[in-house]
Amino acid sequence: MDEELRNATEKIEDEFSLDRNFLVKAKNHFLTSMDAGLTNEDAARVYMPMLPSFVTSLPTGKELGLFLAADLGSNFRVCSIDLHGDHSFDSKQSKYPVPKRLMKNSTSDALFSFLASKLQEFLKTHHHEIQNSTALKMGFTFSFPVEQIAIDRGKLIRWTKGYSLPDCVGRDVVEFFQKHIDMLNLPISIVALTNDTVGTLLARSYTNNSETTNSRTVIGAIFGTGTNGAYFEKLSNIPKLAGVTLPGDAQGMVINMEWGLFDNSLDILPATKYDNFVDKVTPNRGYHLFEKRISGMFLGEILRAAIVDLHEKSLILKDMPKAKFLPATHLLNQRFLILTEQMARFEIDESENLEVIRTVCETEWHLTTTIGEREAIKILTRAISKRAAYLCAIPLSAIVTRVKDEYRQDDKDFEVGCVGSIIEFYPGFEEHLLDAFNKIGPLKGSNKKIILKLEADGSEVGAALCASNA
Ligand code: GLC
């Protein structure tokens, strides 16, 4: 790599590195934000809203019965879940990609009518036996910030992850969906609305038999297209619920934190010019800035921003005209060109000539690179993904710090039920996350540890569990 490119790349690498002091400070800031969110009633404000889920207990593992679950995220997934009451379940499921044209510049009616038609397809394929008289209870996982007012009612606060249908904001999404289900005369009743993080926490609490695993599930977390988490909080710690009527035996509530909004005013979070660049090209500009530094939807775009910057400075892809002189349609100018899945392959390209990077650049992006340029791309990839994994340790260590005293009488480890492509597939992500968690050290001095446990289908199983309780 020539010296100029090396210097510039290392400078960017430095901007992305996070030290222990920062991590500890951020964990403390996160704890303060949790309290602010649990106190403040304005769920739509830009900082971490700590949304009540109206789920007042965690599953015991004994829940029983057949329930439907529908999950809208980057795909629409429909499942039927048969809970066996012994920490196990069977499921049937189908996944339907949501057409891009329905995600923005469209209407909520068009989206929910599409979703209802997919439910119909699902019933035809998997559940001929269900007649009109035996309406199935369904849990709806809607993985966006929702101000919930009951277990089966909630208003969308704002869209995230690339969706933008303004007519839905402020409206009850269950009402929308049920209307379209009824228009098709489907024997389905939505009895619970939930977030994917809440679902994941419930699902793992159900499947984890803590007597045999010796771990206690305390967090449900998503590290995928977006990032967010949920945990169980004591009612006495949620002042904003003071005036709300809840079941008499309720001791606490699962909180959907929407941690994608953590430090949205950027008081302490790193803000490189690449982060600012990415924010500008998203429909929810100015929001979910923590998420935009972490999740699968954005990491590739941060990398593209860094490559474009080096190119503008004539340090990389030197033979190519500058991006601003290239047609808008040129791949280098294309927003979200780089997929996190491609970065995952760059991350572990150990071939002498960096063949994986070379091939992707050449065949998928039509960019001819030198070995030095590929080395630079690999360094940038690793810096961006490592920062993302380190940032993920902040919420986990803050929550563990907050709840650990409640469990000081037992010796069980703390478990995080996880879902998401980044945690599941990105090489080294989990190791970096745990490394940063241990640097912060919330469990230092005790013999407990944190365990990240993948819970495939967590949000669907959780939605079924919510429905079973409704
Ligand atoms: C976004 C959504 C949030 C969801 C997360 C993970 O942050 O706002 O509700 O839980 O993505 O899917």
Tab-separated table of C-alpha atoms and ligand atoms in Angstrom:
chain	number	residue	atom	x	y	z
A	1	MET	CA	0.000	0.000	0.000
A	2	ASP	CA	1.464	3.403	-0.810
A	3	GLU	CA	2.314	5.573	2.140
A	4	GLU	CA	-0.298	8.242	1.582
A	5	LEU	CA	-3.091	5.697	1.387
A	6	ARG	CA	-1.756	3.879	4.445
A	7	ASN	CA	-1.654	7.104	6.480
A	8	ALA	CA	-5.147	8.117	5.450
A	9	THR	CA	-6.549	4.637	6.134
A	10	GLU	CA	-4.923	4.451	9.546
A	11	LYS	CA	-6.296	7.867	10.389
A	12	ILE	CA	-9.816	6.638	9.652
A	13	GLU	CA	-9.109	3.453	11.601
A	14	ASP	CA	-8.178	5.621	14.605
A	15	GLU	CA	-11.397	7.587	14.330
A	16	PHE	CA	-13.304	4.328	14.628
A	17	SER	CA	-11.450	2.942	17.613
A	18	LEU	CA	-13.084	3.101	21.062
A	19	ASP	CA	-11.123	2.807	24.293
A	20	ARG	CA	-12.156	1.568	27.731
A	21	ASN	CA	-12.697	5.079	29.115
A	22	PHE	CA	-15.196	5.817	26.406
A	23	LEU	CA	-17.013	2.516	26.919
A	24	VAL	CA	-17.372	3.033	30.671
A	25	LYS	CA	-18.541	6.617	30.193
A	26	ALA	CA	-21.062	5.475	27.595
A	27	LYS	CA	-22.370	2.719	29.885
A	28	ASN	CA	-22.985	5.323	32.613
A	29	HIS	CA	-24.677	7.639	30.131
A	30	PHE	CA	-26.865	4.735	29.036
A	31	LEU	CA	-27.929	4.094	32.631
A	32	THR	CA	-28.932	7.745	33.036
A	33	SER	CA	-30.868	7.609	29.753
A	34	MET	CA	-32.747	4.526	30.934
A	35	ASP	CA	-34.010	6.415	33.984
A	36	ALA	CA	-34.922	9.450	31.909
A	37	GLY	CA	-36.912	7.257	29.501
A	38	LEU	CA	-38.724	5.427	32.318
A	39	THR	CA	-39.779	8.752	33.795
A	40	ASN	CA	-40.603	10.837	30.750
A	41	GLU	CA	-43.988	10.211	29.159
A	42	ASP	CA	-43.286	11.699	25.759
A	43	ALA	CA	-42.538	8.554	23.763
A	44	ALA	CA	-42.018	10.416	20.503
A	45	ARG	CA	-39.088	12.503	21.668
A	46	VAL	CA	-35.738	11.839	20.075
A	47	TYR	CA	-34.010	10.098	22.950
A	48	MET	CA	-34.324	6.554	24.232
A	49	PRO	CA	-38.059	6.192	24.859
A	50	MET	CA	-38.137	2.997	27.020
A	51	LEU	CA	-41.549	1.925	25.740
A	52	PRO	CA	-43.870	-0.103	28.000
A	53	SER	CA	-44.893	-3.363	26.293
A	54	PHE	CA	-47.850	-4.205	28.552
A	55	VAL	CA	-46.300	-7.639	29.029
A	56	THR	CA	-46.272	-7.944	32.827
A	57	SER	CA	-44.639	-11.323	33.339
A	58	LEU	CA	-42.108	-13.592	31.687
A	59	PRO	CA	-43.110	-17.079	30.491
A	60	THR	CA	-42.588	-20.038	32.793
A	61	GLY	CA	-42.046	-22.602	30.019
A	62	LYS	CA	-45.439	-24.196	30.744
A	63	GLU	CA	-47.476	-22.203	28.181
A	64	LEU	CA	-49.612	-24.392	25.900
A	65	GLY	CA	-51.558	-24.250	22.645
A	66	LEU	CA	-51.553	-23.316	18.968
A	67	PHE	CA	-51.090	-19.649	18.066
A	68	LEU	CA	-50.302	-17.629	14.988
A	69	ALA	CA	-47.494	-15.121	14.782
A	70	ALA	CA	-46.934	-12.496	12.104
A	71	ASP	CA	-43.700	-10.541	12.043
A	72	LEU	CA	-43.102	-7.460	9.926
A	73	GLY	CA	-39.483	-6.398	9.616
A	74	SER	CA	-37.417	-6.373	6.455
A	75	ASN	CA	-39.440	-9.476	5.506
A	76	PHE	CA	-42.910	-10.558	6.480
A	77	ARG	CA	-42.865	-13.865	8.307
A	78	VAL	CA	-45.883	-15.871	9.289
A	79	CYS	CA	-45.721	-18.811	11.687
A	80	SER	CA	-48.012	-21.084	13.555
A	81	ILE	CA	-46.495	-22.123	16.841
A	82	ASP	CA	-47.610	-25.072	18.873
A	83	LEU	CA	-46.404	-24.517	22.438
A	84	HIS	CA	-45.958	-27.831	24.237
A	85	GLY	CA	-45.804	-26.499	27.781
A	86	ASP	CA	-42.402	-28.036	28.495
A	87	HIS	CA	-40.041	-25.327	27.129
A	88	SER	CA	-40.420	-26.777	23.622
A	89	PHE	CA	-42.581	-26.028	20.585
A	90	ASP	CA	-43.231	-26.971	16.959
A	91	SER	CA	-43.649	-24.423	14.233
A	92	LYS	CA	-44.591	-24.033	10.607
A	93	GLN	CA	-43.485	-20.928	8.852
A	94	SER	CA	-43.309	-19.014	5.599
A	95	LYS	CA	-41.317	-15.936	4.737
A	96	TYR	CA	-42.493	-13.357	2.215
A	97	PRO	CA	-40.214	-10.545	1.020
A	98	VAL	CA	-41.988	-7.193	1.287
A	99	PRO	CA	-41.877	-5.521	-2.142
A	100	LYS	CA	-39.799	-2.323	-1.978
A	101	ARG	CA	-42.657	-0.385	-3.610
A	102	LEU	CA	-44.799	-1.025	-0.517
A	103	MET	CA	-42.152	0.178	1.945
A	104	LYS	CA	-42.191	3.800	0.868
A	105	ASN	CA	-44.115	6.190	-1.367
A	106	SER	CA	-47.149	3.955	-0.884
A	107	THR	CA	-50.006	3.716	1.623
A	108	SER	CA	-50.566	1.754	4.794
A	109	ASP	CA	-53.675	0.211	3.244
A	110	ALA	CA	-51.571	-1.166	0.395
A	111	LEU	CA	-49.037	-2.586	2.854
A	112	PHE	CA	-51.553	-4.162	5.256
A	113	SER	CA	-53.659	-5.525	2.412
A	114	PHE	CA	-50.502	-7.265	1.111
A	115	LEU	CA	-49.772	-8.647	4.590
A	116	ALA	CA	-53.331	-9.948	4.980
A	117	SER	CA	-53.110	-11.664	1.583
A	118	LYS	CA	-49.940	-13.431	2.754
A	119	LEU	CA	-51.708	-14.598	5.927
A	120	GLN	CA	-54.387	-16.058	3.696
A	121	GLU	CA	-51.731	-17.820	1.621
A	122	PHE	CA	-50.166	-19.188	4.802
A	123	LEU	CA	-53.451	-20.630	6.071
A	124	LYS	CA	-54.119	-22.244	2.690
A	125	THR	CA	-50.692	-23.873	2.679
A	126	HIS	CA	-50.408	-24.960	6.293
A	127	HIS	CA	-53.787	-24.904	8.028
A	128	HIS	CA	-56.628	-26.236	5.904
A	129	GLU	CA	-58.210	-27.559	9.067
A	130	ILE	CA	-58.983	-24.145	10.521
A	131	GLN	CA	-62.629	-23.148	10.089
A	132	ASN	CA	-64.222	-19.763	10.609
A	133	SER	CA	-65.692	-20.885	13.899
A	134	THR	CA	-62.294	-21.522	15.458
A	135	ALA	CA	-60.601	-18.155	15.131
A	136	LEU	CA	-56.906	-18.379	15.845
A	137	LYS	CA	-55.319	-15.925	18.229
A	138	MET	CA	-52.424	-14.101	16.638
A	139	GLY	CA	-49.516	-12.126	18.044
A	140	PHE	CA	-48.260	-9.394	15.718
A	141	THR	CA	-44.587	-8.519	15.927
A	142	PHE	CA	-44.200	-5.037	14.552
A	143	SER	CA	-40.546	-4.116	14.881
A	144	PHE	CA	-40.744	-0.357	14.843
A	145	PRO	CA	-41.128	2.188	17.643
A	146	VAL	CA	-44.711	1.941	18.851
A	147	GLU	CA	-46.385	3.747	21.706
A	148	GLN	CA	-48.322	0.896	23.201
A	149	ILE	CA	-51.474	1.636	25.190
A	150	ALA	CA	-52.588	-1.959	25.778
A	151	ILE	CA	-51.267	-5.400	24.897
A	152	ASP	CA	-53.222	-5.298	21.619
A	153	ARG	CA	-53.092	-1.619	20.741
A	154	GLY	CA	-50.277	0.674	19.740
A	155	LYS	CA	-49.590	3.733	17.650
A	156	LEU	CA	-46.610	3.933	15.338
A	157	ILE	CA	-44.231	6.667	16.504
A	158	ARG	CA	-42.042	6.655	13.411
A	159	TRP	CA	-40.740	4.279	10.785
A	160	THR	CA	-37.181	2.932	10.817
A	161	LYS	CA	-35.055	0.570	8.689
A	162	GLY	CA	-35.980	2.073	5.336
A	163	TYR	CA	-39.788	2.081	5.656
A	164	SER	CA	-41.639	5.351	5.162
A	165	LEU	CA	-45.433	5.438	4.896
A	166	PRO	CA	-46.414	8.716	6.542
A	167	ASP	CA	-50.149	7.943	6.704
A	168	CYS	CA	-49.456	5.230	9.290
A	169	VAL	CA	-47.587	7.420	11.777
A	170	GLY	CA	-49.701	8.097	14.876
A	171	ARG	CA	-52.227	5.382	13.926
A	172	ASP	CA	-53.019	2.062	15.610
A	173	VAL	CA	-51.305	-0.597	13.494
A	174	VAL	CA	-53.445	-3.431	14.907
A	175	GLU	CA	-56.601	-1.681	13.744
A	176	PHE	CA	-55.141	-1.310	10.238
A	177	PHE	CA	-54.076	-4.940	10.046
A	178	GLN	CA	-57.270	-6.415	11.558
A	179	LYS	CA	-59.356	-4.392	9.079
A	180	HIS	CA	-57.590	-6.063	6.147
A	181	ILE	CA	-57.748	-9.500	7.795
A	182	ASP	CA	-61.506	-9.065	8.239
A	183	MET	CA	-61.918	-7.903	4.643
A	184	LEU	CA	-60.597	-11.325	3.602
A	185	ASN	CA	-62.790	-13.082	6.183
A	186	LEU	CA	-59.804	-14.827	7.726
A	187	PRO	CA	-60.414	-16.638	11.033
A	188	ILE	CA	-57.721	-14.637	12.810
A	189	SER	CA	-57.896	-12.254	15.695
A	190	ILE	CA	-54.877	-10.131	16.638
A	191	VAL	CA	-54.760	-10.305	20.421
A	192	ALA	CA	-51.231	-9.046	21.048
A	193	LEU	CA	-48.901	-6.496	19.524
A	194	THR	CA	-45.235	-6.791	20.282
A	195	ASN	CA	-41.755	-5.716	19.294
A	196	ASP	CA	-39.147	-8.240	18.080
A	197	THR	CA	-36.960	-7.587	21.142
A	198	VAL	CA	-39.849	-8.260	23.512
A	199	GLY	CA	-40.659	-11.411	21.537
A	200	THR	CA	-37.062	-12.573	21.724
A	201	LEU	CA	-36.902	-12.049	25.484
A	202	LEU	CA	-40.140	-14.009	25.946
A	203	ALA	CA	-39.114	-16.773	23.558
A	204	ARG	CA	-35.777	-17.337	25.244
A	205	SER	CA	-37.369	-17.175	28.695
A	206	TYR	CA	-39.705	-19.937	27.507
A	207	THR	CA	-37.077	-22.199	25.918
A	208	ASN	CA	-34.425	-21.665	28.581
A	209	ASN	CA	-34.955	-24.167	31.356
A	210	SER	CA	-32.784	-22.320	33.839
A	211	GLU	CA	-32.630	-25.326	36.145
A	212	THR	CA	-30.594	-27.193	33.561
A	213	THR	CA	-28.732	-24.346	31.853
A	214	ASN	CA	-27.929	-22.447	35.051
A	215	SER	CA	-28.481	-19.166	33.258
A	216	ARG	CA	-31.182	-16.583	33.657
A	217	THR	CA	-32.528	-14.799	30.580
A	218	VAL	CA	-32.505	-11.090	31.343
A	219	ILE	CA	-32.327	-9.397	27.939
A	220	GLY	CA	-33.816	-9.918	24.486
A	221	ALA	CA	-31.671	-8.255	21.837
A	222	ILE	CA	-31.672	-7.814	18.091
A	223	PHE	CA	-28.445	-7.278	16.174
A	224	GLY	CA	-29.640	-7.475	12.583
A	225	THR	CA	-31.001	-4.978	10.058
A	226	GLY	CA	-31.706	-2.826	13.111
A	227	THR	CA	-30.637	-3.067	16.729
A	228	ASN	CA	-32.653	-2.852	19.917
A	229	GLY	CA	-33.292	-4.602	23.224
A	230	ALA	CA	-35.867	-5.402	25.892
A	231	TYR	CA	-35.648	-6.336	29.576
A	232	PHE	CA	-38.005	-6.755	32.535
A	233	GLU	CA	-38.251	-3.720	34.848
A	234	LYS	CA	-39.907	-3.438	38.258
A	235	LEU	CA	-43.060	-1.300	38.241
A	236	SER	CA	-41.677	0.803	41.087
A	237	ASN	CA	-38.886	1.858	38.688
A	238	ILE	CA	-41.280	3.012	35.944
A	239	PRO	CA	-42.720	6.329	37.183
A	240	LYS	CA	-44.418	7.061	33.869
A	241	LEU	CA	-46.790	4.102	34.407
A	242	ALA	CA	-48.042	5.514	37.702
A	243	GLY	CA	-51.497	6.460	36.374
A	244	VAL	CA	-52.014	3.363	34.203
A	245	THR	CA	-54.328	0.542	35.289
A	246	LEU	CA	-52.589	-2.830	35.217
A	247	PRO	CA	-53.491	-6.322	36.433
A	248	GLY	CA	-53.444	-6.351	40.246
A	249	ASP	CA	-50.689	-8.962	40.481
A	250	ALA	CA	-48.349	-7.160	38.046
A	251	GLN	CA	-44.920	-6.622	39.568
A	252	GLY	CA	-43.123	-5.315	36.540
A	253	MET	CA	-43.194	-4.874	32.806
A	254	VAL	CA	-41.068	-5.742	29.810
A	255	ILE	CA	-39.640	-2.556	28.355
A	256	ASN	CA	-38.918	-2.121	24.652
A	257	MET	CA	-35.998	0.252	24.990
A	258	GLU	CA	-35.595	1.380	21.359
A	259	TRP	CA	-31.903	1.715	22.097
A	260	GLY	CA	-31.322	2.646	18.458
A	261	LEU	CA	-32.117	6.146	19.769
A	262	PHE	CA	-29.513	6.046	22.558
A	263	ASP	CA	-27.637	9.386	22.751
A	264	ASN	CA	-29.452	10.666	19.715
A	265	SER	CA	-28.164	14.162	20.488
A	266	LEU	CA	-24.626	12.752	20.050
A	267	ASP	CA	-23.390	14.021	23.408
A	268	ILE	CA	-20.872	11.230	23.635
A	269	LEU	CA	-21.187	8.923	20.645
A	270	PRO	CA	-18.439	9.087	18.013
A	271	ALA	CA	-19.538	11.061	14.976
A	272	THR	CA	-17.243	10.686	12.001
A	273	LYS	CA	-18.054	12.414	8.756
A	274	TYR	CA	-18.938	8.975	7.381
A	275	ASP	CA	-21.620	8.541	10.034
A	276	ASN	CA	-23.053	11.936	9.123
A	277	PHE	CA	-22.995	11.000	5.449
A	278	VAL	CA	-24.983	7.822	6.126
A	279	ASP	CA	-27.555	9.600	8.256
A	280	LYS	CA	-28.203	12.087	5.452
A	281	VAL	CA	-29.214	9.371	2.983
A	282	THR	CA	-31.728	7.639	5.269
A	283	PRO	CA	-35.469	8.402	5.347
A	284	ASN	CA	-35.413	8.722	9.166
A	285	ARG	CA	-32.644	11.325	9.067
A	286	GLY	CA	-31.592	12.534	12.517
A	287	TYR	CA	-33.087	9.532	14.307
A	288	HIS	CA	-31.750	6.159	15.450
A	289	LEU	CA	-28.171	7.414	15.213
A	290	PHE	CA	-26.855	4.705	17.565
A	291	GLU	CA	-28.466	2.073	15.337
A	292	LYS	CA	-26.883	3.668	12.269
A	293	ARG	CA	-23.439	2.969	13.753
A	294	ILE	CA	-24.208	-0.669	14.485
A	295	SER	CA	-26.742	-2.481	12.441
A	296	GLY	CA	-26.600	-4.490	9.253
A	297	MET	CA	-28.526	-1.994	7.227
A	298	PHE	CA	-25.877	0.708	7.624
A	299	LEU	CA	-22.363	-0.739	7.999
A	300	GLY	CA	-21.868	-1.181	4.264
A	301	GLU	CA	-22.896	2.401	3.626
A	302	ILE	CA	-20.354	3.652	6.181
A	303	LEU	CA	-17.701	1.695	4.281
A	304	ARG	CA	-18.838	3.147	0.962
A	305	ALA	CA	-18.673	6.643	2.469
A	306	ALA	CA	-15.066	6.048	3.537
A	307	ILE	CA	-14.074	4.645	0.122
A	308	VAL	CA	-15.719	7.565	-1.692
A	309	ASP	CA	-13.860	9.983	0.591
A	310	LEU	CA	-10.470	8.367	-0.107
A	311	HIS	CA	-11.317	8.388	-3.781
A	312	GLU	CA	-12.217	12.075	-3.703
A	313	LYS	CA	-8.776	12.666	-2.194
A	314	SER	CA	-7.182	10.712	-5.071
A	315	LEU	CA	-5.859	8.071	-2.691
A	316	ILE	CA	-7.788	5.056	-3.931
A	317	LEU	CA	-9.208	3.880	-7.292
A	318	LYS	CA	-6.934	6.493	-8.789
A	319	ASP	CA	-7.713	5.728	-12.427
A	320	MET	CA	-11.404	6.322	-11.997
A	321	PRO	CA	-13.010	9.730	-12.476
A	322	LYS	CA	-14.152	11.302	-9.179
A	323	ALA	CA	-17.550	10.161	-7.940
A	324	LYS	CA	-19.056	13.588	-8.613
A	325	PHE	CA	-17.986	13.333	-12.271
A	326	LEU	CA	-19.389	9.841	-12.613
A	327	PRO	CA	-22.958	9.329	-13.772
A	328	ALA	CA	-25.355	9.182	-10.815
A	329	THR	CA	-26.051	5.627	-11.862
A	330	HIS	CA	-22.418	4.567	-11.466
A	331	LEU	CA	-22.112	1.862	-8.843
A	332	LEU	CA	-19.768	3.857	-6.619
A	333	ASN	CA	-22.469	6.520	-6.388
A	334	GLN	CA	-25.131	3.996	-5.562
A	335	ARG	CA	-26.539	4.280	-2.049
A	336	PHE	CA	-26.369	1.121	0.019
A	337	LEU	CA	-24.229	-0.524	-2.688
A	338	ILE	CA	-22.168	-2.441	-0.145
A	339	LEU	CA	-23.958	-5.161	1.757
A	340	THR	CA	-22.916	-6.098	5.265
A	341	GLU	CA	-22.799	-9.662	4.036
A	342	GLN	CA	-20.033	-8.601	1.600
A	343	MET	CA	-18.152	-6.921	4.448
A	344	ALA	CA	-18.407	-10.172	6.396
A	345	ARG	CA	-16.562	-11.886	3.551
A	346	PHE	CA	-13.920	-9.123	3.348
A	347	GLU	CA	-13.359	-9.364	7.082
A	348	ILE	CA	-11.953	-12.882	6.821
A	349	ASP	CA	-10.261	-12.692	3.445
A	350	GLU	CA	-6.892	-14.170	4.409
A	351	SER	CA	-5.785	-14.958	0.838
A	352	GLU	CA	-2.432	-13.507	-0.124
A	353	ASN	CA	-3.860	-11.411	-2.925
A	354	LEU	CA	-7.127	-10.593	-1.105
A	355	GLU	CA	-9.009	-12.480	-3.777
A	356	VAL	CA	-12.436	-12.248	-2.158
A	357	ILE	CA	-12.245	-8.475	-2.013
A	358	ARG	CA	-10.828	-8.329	-5.539
A	359	THR	CA	-13.599	-10.486	-6.957
A	360	VAL	CA	-16.440	-8.600	-5.257
A	361	CYS	CA	-14.982	-5.234	-6.309
A	362	GLU	CA	-14.516	-6.372	-9.875
A	363	THR	CA	-17.504	-8.560	-10.626
A	364	GLU	CA	-20.147	-6.945	-8.430
A	365	TRP	CA	-19.087	-3.285	-8.459
A	366	HIS	CA	-16.976	-3.050	-11.643
A	367	LEU	CA	-14.060	-1.573	-9.688
A	368	THR	CA	-10.511	-2.603	-10.524
A	369	THR	CA	-8.318	-2.487	-7.436
A	370	THR	CA	-4.644	-2.856	-6.564
A	371	ILE	CA	-3.566	-5.083	-3.706
A	372	GLY	CA	-2.777	-1.965	-1.623
A	373	GLU	CA	-6.290	-0.636	-2.176
A	374	ARG	CA	-7.769	-3.954	-1.151
A	375	GLU	CA	-5.672	-3.906	2.015
A	376	ALA	CA	-7.097	-0.462	2.761
A	377	ILE	CA	-10.649	-1.722	2.205
A	378	LYS	CA	-10.022	-4.617	4.575
A	379	ILE	CA	-8.642	-2.335	7.296
A	380	LEU	CA	-11.673	-0.042	6.959
A	381	THR	CA	-14.072	-2.993	7.053
A	382	ARG	CA	-12.541	-4.276	10.257
A	383	ALA	CA	-12.514	-0.858	11.903
A	384	ILE	CA	-16.199	-0.256	11.134
A	385	SER	CA	-17.388	-3.681	12.279
A	386	LYS	CA	-15.259	-3.662	15.427
A	387	ARG	CA	-16.653	-0.287	16.467
A	388	ALA	CA	-20.171	-1.621	15.875
A	389	ALA	CA	-19.559	-4.666	18.068
A	390	TYR	CA	-17.974	-2.540	20.805
A	391	LEU	CA	-20.966	-0.180	20.793
A	392	CYS	CA	-23.289	-3.162	21.312
A	393	ALA	CA	-21.586	-3.901	24.618
A	394	ILE	CA	-22.783	-0.569	26.034
A	395	PRO	CA	-26.489	-1.419	26.418
A	396	LEU	CA	-25.768	-4.961	27.554
A	397	SER	CA	-23.388	-3.872	30.295
A	398	ALA	CA	-25.723	-1.074	31.413
A	399	ILE	CA	-28.688	-3.447	31.780
A	400	VAL	CA	-26.626	-6.062	33.593
A	401	THR	CA	-25.338	-3.341	35.954
A	402	ARG	CA	-28.917	-2.302	36.600
A	403	VAL	CA	-30.434	-5.717	37.286
A	404	LYS	CA	-27.553	-7.647	38.835
A	405	ASP	CA	-28.426	-6.797	42.449
A	406	GLU	CA	-31.871	-8.323	42.058
A	407	TYR	CA	-30.189	-11.664	41.492
A	408	ARG	CA	-27.384	-11.476	44.001
A	409	GLN	CA	-28.883	-14.425	45.915
A	410	ASP	CA	-28.416	-16.917	43.083
A	411	ASP	CA	-25.419	-18.090	41.102
A	412	LYS	CA	-26.973	-18.138	37.641
A	413	ASP	CA	-25.221	-16.502	34.696
A	414	PHE	CA	-26.906	-13.661	32.818
A	415	GLU	CA	-28.160	-14.629	29.417
A	416	VAL	CA	-29.059	-12.481	26.427
A	417	GLY	CA	-31.499	-14.071	23.960
A	418	CYS	CA	-30.314	-12.795	20.575
A	419	VAL	CA	-31.673	-12.651	17.068
A	420	GLY	CA	-30.137	-11.078	13.990
A	421	SER	CA	-27.896	-11.600	11.016
A	422	ILE	CA	-24.982	-9.610	12.432
A	423	ILE	CA	-24.671	-11.549	15.656
A	424	GLU	CA	-25.353	-14.811	13.879
A	425	PHE	CA	-23.194	-14.520	10.799
A	426	TYR	CA	-20.684	-11.657	11.022
A	427	PRO	CA	-17.285	-13.206	11.768
A	428	GLY	CA	-15.797	-12.078	15.061
A	429	PHE	CA	-18.722	-9.831	16.022
A	430	GLU	CA	-19.681	-11.753	19.154
A	431	GLU	CA	-16.034	-12.019	20.282
A	432	HIS	CA	-15.531	-8.256	19.928
A	433	LEU	CA	-18.796	-7.575	21.753
A	434	LEU	CA	-17.823	-9.817	24.678
A	435	ASP	CA	-14.347	-8.344	24.722
A	436	ALA	CA	-15.811	-4.830	25.105
A	437	PHE	CA	-18.306	-6.081	27.720
A	438	ASN	CA	-15.414	-7.434	29.779
A	439	LYS	CA	-13.480	-4.195	29.342
A	440	ILE	CA	-16.447	-2.350	30.878
A	441	GLY	CA	-16.584	-5.114	33.491
A	442	PRO	CA	-20.077	-4.999	35.048
A	443	LEU	CA	-19.618	-8.511	36.421
A	444	LYS	CA	-16.070	-8.011	37.645
A	445	GLY	CA	-15.539	-9.503	41.076
A	446	SER	CA	-18.421	-11.980	40.757
A	447	ASN	CA	-18.198	-15.492	39.354
A	448	LYS	CA	-21.091	-14.874	36.968
A	449	LYS	CA	-20.708	-14.251	33.277
A	450	ILE	CA	-22.792	-13.063	30.368
A	451	ILE	CA	-23.878	-15.538	27.689
A	452	LEU	CA	-25.204	-14.591	24.272
A	453	LYS	CA	-27.668	-17.206	23.145
A	454	LEU	CA	-29.087	-17.226	19.638
A	455	GLU	CA	-32.815	-17.770	19.666
A	456	ALA	CA	-33.793	-18.466	16.070
A	457	ASP	CA	-37.443	-17.524	15.442
A	458	GLY	CA	-37.413	-15.674	18.754
A	459	SER	CA	-39.681	-12.862	17.705
A	460	GLU	CA	-42.335	-15.195	16.276
A	461	VAL	CA	-42.311	-17.566	19.243
A	462	GLY	CA	-42.479	-14.527	21.525
A	463	ALA	CA	-45.496	-13.176	19.652
A	464	ALA	CA	-47.228	-16.548	20.104
A	465	LEU	CA	-46.387	-16.457	23.827
A	466	CYS	CA	-47.875	-12.979	24.076
A	467	ALA	CA	-51.002	-14.243	22.336
A	468	SER	CA	-51.187	-17.209	24.717
A	469	ASN	CA	-51.347	-14.823	27.635
A	470	ALA	CA	-53.836	-12.389	26.128
B	1	GLC	C1	-35.410	-0.719	14.829
B	1	GLC	C2	-36.833	-0.587	15.354
B	1	GLC	C3	-37.038	-1.436	16.598
B	1	GLC	C4	-36.603	-2.872	16.340
B	1	GLC	C5	-35.172	-2.897	15.825
B	1	GLC	C6	-34.692	-4.303	15.509
B	1	GLC	O1	-34.547	-0.178	15.760
B	1	GLC	O2	-37.112	0.770	15.639
B	1	GLC	O3	-38.381	-1.403	17.017
B	1	GLC	O4	-36.699	-3.609	17.520
B	1	GLC	O5	-35.081	-2.107	14.642
B	1	GLC	O6	-35.479	-4.912	14.526
